[in-house]
XYZ file of C-alpha atoms in Angstrom:
323
model
C -21.149 4.883 22.958
C -18.573 3.078 25.050
C -15.977 4.959 27.083
C -12.397 4.160 28.055
C -10.003 5.512 30.656
C -7.428 7.710 28.946
C -4.179 6.710 30.619
C -3.180 8.375 33.873
C -5.355 11.410 33.148
C -8.287 9.380 34.399
C -10.529 10.919 31.744
C -13.376 8.759 30.497
C -13.299 9.424 26.757
C -15.478 8.088 23.975
C -13.732 5.230 22.234
C -14.758 6.815 18.941
C -13.386 10.337 18.926
C -13.392 12.976 16.215
C -10.486 13.937 13.956
C -10.946 17.482 12.645
C -8.295 17.776 9.948
C -10.813 17.416 7.117
C -12.690 20.498 8.297
C -9.943 22.896 7.267
C -7.487 22.644 4.426
C -9.140 19.767 2.572
C -10.961 20.205 -0.708
C -14.690 20.537 -0.124
C -14.551 21.694 3.490
C -17.760 23.480 4.459
C -18.265 25.087 7.873
C -22.026 24.623 8.005
C -21.695 20.939 7.176
C -18.838 20.599 9.648
C -20.775 22.171 12.496
C -23.778 19.928 11.872
C -21.529 16.873 11.891
C -19.810 17.984 15.108
C -23.130 18.566 16.861
C -24.399 15.190 15.688
C -21.265 13.548 17.073
C -21.945 15.083 20.491
C -25.510 13.756 20.296
C -24.093 10.299 19.578
C -21.873 10.432 22.661
C -18.526 11.544 21.211
C -16.527 13.409 23.860
C -12.986 13.604 22.413
C -12.159 16.070 19.651
C -8.704 16.383 18.080
C -7.596 19.381 16.050
C -4.410 21.381 15.374
C -3.339 24.929 14.604
C -2.002 23.548 11.332
C -5.510 22.613 10.208
C -6.324 25.806 8.362
C -4.042 28.011 10.474
C -6.364 27.803 13.439
C -9.644 27.496 11.536
C -10.368 23.993 12.801
C -9.554 25.108 16.350
C -12.074 27.927 16.069
C -14.719 25.445 14.926
C -13.966 23.354 18.003
C -14.199 26.404 20.234
C -17.668 27.146 18.875
C -18.683 23.535 19.491
C -17.581 23.727 23.127
C -19.624 26.907 23.602
C -22.687 25.318 21.987
C -22.548 22.449 24.480
C -21.525 23.999 27.809
C -23.176 21.248 29.825
C -21.283 18.424 28.123
C -17.982 17.025 29.390
C -16.080 17.352 26.129
C -12.303 16.969 25.794
C -10.348 19.229 23.452
C -6.976 18.236 22.009
C -4.807 20.280 19.664
C -1.249 20.392 18.351
C 1.589 22.890 18.216
C 3.030 23.204 14.702
C 6.805 23.027 14.310
C 8.385 26.467 14.004
C 9.729 25.633 10.538
C 6.241 24.410 9.480
C 7.703 21.233 8.031
C 5.908 17.914 8.417
C 7.168 15.409 9.459
C 10.238 16.133 11.575
C 13.447 15.012 9.880
C 16.700 14.058 11.621
C 18.408 17.198 10.352
C 15.869 19.527 11.997
C 17.086 20.959 15.296
C 14.938 21.625 18.354
C 15.545 25.341 17.807
C 14.097 25.049 14.301
C 11.132 23.054 15.527
C 10.083 23.638 19.143
C 12.018 26.367 20.976
C 10.396 27.224 24.297
C 9.011 30.577 23.190
C 7.355 28.917 20.171
C 5.711 26.265 22.360
C 4.240 29.013 24.524
C 3.257 31.261 21.609
C 1.260 28.584 19.825
C -0.331 27.286 22.991
C -1.606 30.825 23.557
C -2.833 31.011 19.953
C -4.715 27.763 20.379
C -6.325 28.956 23.605
C -7.413 32.152 21.834
C -8.886 30.155 18.954
C -10.737 27.892 21.368
C -11.878 30.801 23.515
C -10.596 28.903 26.539
C -8.179 29.464 29.409
C -7.018 25.845 29.389
C -6.847 23.005 26.905
C -7.199 19.399 27.971
C -4.471 17.986 25.735
C -1.781 19.870 23.840
C 0.526 17.878 21.567
C 3.702 18.342 19.580
C 2.550 17.947 15.986
C 5.892 16.422 14.947
C 8.716 14.851 16.894
C 12.236 13.506 16.702
C 13.659 11.698 19.705
C 17.037 13.359 19.326
C 15.351 16.233 21.185
C 14.234 14.021 24.069
C 16.934 15.043 26.552
C 16.767 18.776 25.894
C 15.628 20.803 28.893
C 14.072 23.672 26.926
C 10.927 21.852 25.834
C 10.610 20.156 29.212
C 10.620 23.458 31.089
C 8.081 24.917 28.675
C 5.723 21.994 29.244
C 6.199 22.102 33.006
C 5.507 25.841 33.085
C 2.353 25.583 30.963
C 1.036 22.794 33.162
C 1.869 24.736 36.340
C 0.086 27.805 34.973
C -3.017 25.748 34.273
C -2.947 26.389 30.535
C -2.645 22.731 29.575
C -3.948 19.787 31.562
C -1.909 17.155 29.721
C 0.815 16.993 27.071
C 1.217 14.606 24.185
C 3.208 13.750 21.077
C 1.823 13.035 17.628
C 4.223 10.417 16.307
C 5.565 10.731 12.767
C 3.994 8.491 10.152
C 5.397 4.947 10.289
C 7.766 5.802 13.157
C 5.844 4.621 16.238
C 8.970 4.265 18.363
C 10.424 7.697 17.510
C 9.197 9.380 20.666
C 9.597 6.699 23.277
C 12.652 8.371 24.818
C 10.578 11.498 25.322
C 7.992 9.416 27.166
C 10.651 8.567 29.735
C 10.651 12.224 30.838
C 7.342 11.645 32.605
C 5.992 14.852 31.043
C 4.179 13.178 28.138
C 0.710 11.954 29.063
C -0.494 10.778 25.644
C 0.643 9.645 22.225
C -1.140 9.919 18.918
C -0.042 7.287 16.445
C -1.117 5.735 13.166
C -2.683 2.377 13.955
C -4.923 0.327 11.684
C -5.188 -3.060 9.961
C -2.090 -2.304 7.894
C -0.092 -0.308 10.443
C 0.212 -2.645 13.418
C 3.789 -1.760 14.425
C 2.720 0.249 17.526
C 1.845 -3.089 19.121
C 5.514 -4.091 19.237
C 6.959 -1.632 21.752
C 4.907 1.561 21.992
C 1.637 0.110 23.259
C 3.237 -2.084 25.951
C 5.198 0.933 27.228
C 2.072 3.093 27.291
C 0.152 0.371 29.115
C 2.816 0.014 31.775
C 3.252 3.755 32.275
C -0.303 5.041 32.096
C 0.061 6.926 28.803
C -3.110 7.509 26.830
C -3.207 6.286 23.222
C -4.983 8.029 20.358
C -5.244 5.929 17.192
C -5.241 8.092 14.079
C -5.619 7.310 10.366
C -7.864 4.293 11.063
C -8.770 4.045 7.371
C -5.219 4.494 5.988
C -6.248 7.861 4.483
C -9.213 6.146 2.811
C -7.787 2.854 1.562
C -9.481 0.893 4.338
C -12.912 2.280 3.498
C -12.811 0.153 0.375
C -13.569 3.189 -1.786
C -10.096 3.723 -3.258
C -8.955 1.750 -6.289
C -5.987 1.863 -8.643
C -8.040 4.215 -10.839
C -8.995 6.727 -8.161
C -8.200 10.349 -9.048
C -8.331 13.023 -6.355
C -9.454 16.609 -7.038
C -6.789 19.232 -7.608
C -5.820 20.718 -4.265
C -6.827 17.614 -2.301
C -3.971 16.589 0.025
C -4.495 12.946 -0.835
C -3.367 13.618 -4.399
C 0.153 14.193 -3.061
C 0.011 11.173 -0.739
C -1.461 8.629 -3.122
C 1.237 8.854 -5.758
C 1.045 5.871 -8.144
C 3.589 3.917 -6.103
C 1.408 4.202 -2.993
C -2.020 4.186 -4.629
C -1.463 0.936 -6.488
C 0.098 -0.908 -3.559
C -2.583 0.328 -1.150
C -5.471 -0.515 -3.457
C -4.077 -3.986 -4.083
C -3.816 -4.671 -0.356
C -7.336 -3.383 0.219
C -8.551 -5.770 -2.477
C -7.042 -8.645 -0.492
C -9.230 -7.653 2.452
C -12.515 -7.577 0.564
C -13.230 -11.322 0.903
C -12.843 -11.005 4.684
C -15.514 -8.330 5.179
C -18.436 -10.040 6.948
C -21.886 -9.944 5.390
C -23.741 -6.818 6.479
C -20.520 -4.990 7.412
C -18.540 -2.434 5.435
C -14.763 -2.458 5.177
C -14.679 0.831 7.106
C -16.652 -0.719 9.951
C -14.326 -3.728 9.976
C -11.348 -1.359 10.123
C -12.716 0.478 13.168
C -13.714 -2.733 14.933
C -10.190 -4.081 14.415
C -8.786 -1.113 16.368
C -11.486 -1.305 19.044
C -10.412 -4.880 19.768
C -7.172 -3.478 21.233
C -7.649 -2.356 24.861
C -4.446 -0.280 24.717
C -6.231 2.259 22.517
C -8.032 4.993 24.427
C -9.823 6.575 21.488
C -9.869 6.495 17.687
C -10.133 9.741 15.722
C -11.605 9.115 12.265
C -12.291 12.164 10.157
C -16.045 12.719 9.861
C -16.981 15.640 7.633
C -20.514 14.478 6.871
C -23.415 13.272 9.001
C -23.546 9.750 7.469
C -19.879 9.281 8.431
C -20.682 10.280 12.004
C -23.554 7.841 12.253
C -21.662 4.948 10.668
C -18.498 5.407 12.716
C -20.139 5.969 16.089
C -22.346 2.919 15.538
C -19.272 0.695 15.811
C -19.012 1.537 19.519
C -21.503 -1.089 20.601
C -19.224 -3.627 22.298
C -19.965 -6.236 19.644
C -16.393 -6.603 18.412
C -15.465 -8.743 15.421
C -16.718 -12.207 14.492
C -14.691 -14.985 16.064
C -11.522 -15.743 14.138
C -11.591 -12.610 11.984
C -9.156 -10.670 14.176
C -6.460 -13.304 13.662
C -6.956 -13.170 9.894
C -6.675 -9.388 9.883
C -3.448 -9.577 11.869
C -1.926 -11.333 8.855
C -2.423 -8.166 6.786
C 0.172 -6.167 8.693
C 2.149 -3.947 6.318
C 5.386 -2.500 7.653
C 6.366 0.672 5.805
C 9.102 3.268 6.172
C 8.799 7.042 5.636
C 9.420 8.258 2.092
C 9.415 11.596 0.268
C 5.658 11.318 -0.337
C 4.509 9.858 2.993
C 4.639 13.239 4.788
């Protein structure tokens, strides 16, 4: 496993981290399987784990807390997210700060997360949604400052809305935001335009999420894919999105090098960018852990392939189904 410095925090985090959404609230979640996969990830050198209260109303956080207690001698980093008070994802322009992140709500859910983790402090707390119209409001700033001063959070971050990588950059100017979590993959390259340069210049850690475009970039989703009832992806991959995504994935198939999977190519594409501190693929099963962590070997992509993949950028805008 290779490690990278996570912005101005100075933390040395595994460049392959662990996204824990799939361990709570997704069809087929199984705690025993999840715990085995988490332990295996630690064995493979993973040190960064990202969860949220919204993942099973704290269930995923409790799984992370158990992991931390099972490995007391390991330097593991825990990240979680405060849900918006109105429990609406993503933030929309009409939502006010009072509806989303009033100060007392920020504190209440930070305390809930700490209880779920069984910890007195969390390494990284994040706003699970954001709208930059709130950037200049003092209420959230004071709440963050107080929680940092009290030692309850070491660093604060923002999880950027899907396909809005620059909706949050004004908040970064406050100096209180130490990290951003943003969708970045072969298709979603827009963070390179303005967000990544700003983070580089200002020492803000970058977490790349959705590296496989919710599964499209694993190569396992086709126009005919049907998701089980209750699976979140069934609401995301509406025909309009499923067909377009599958078609674009098909265009990538000829580029996958011999002996490499599309999923591996997708992770290696992100690892080529030094602005990224860590990637957080979801890894519910042991084979996923082994395959994903194996990409952290410093080998990179074959010469010339990165430039070809850059041509597959797909700029999208939020819609009713993109959530």
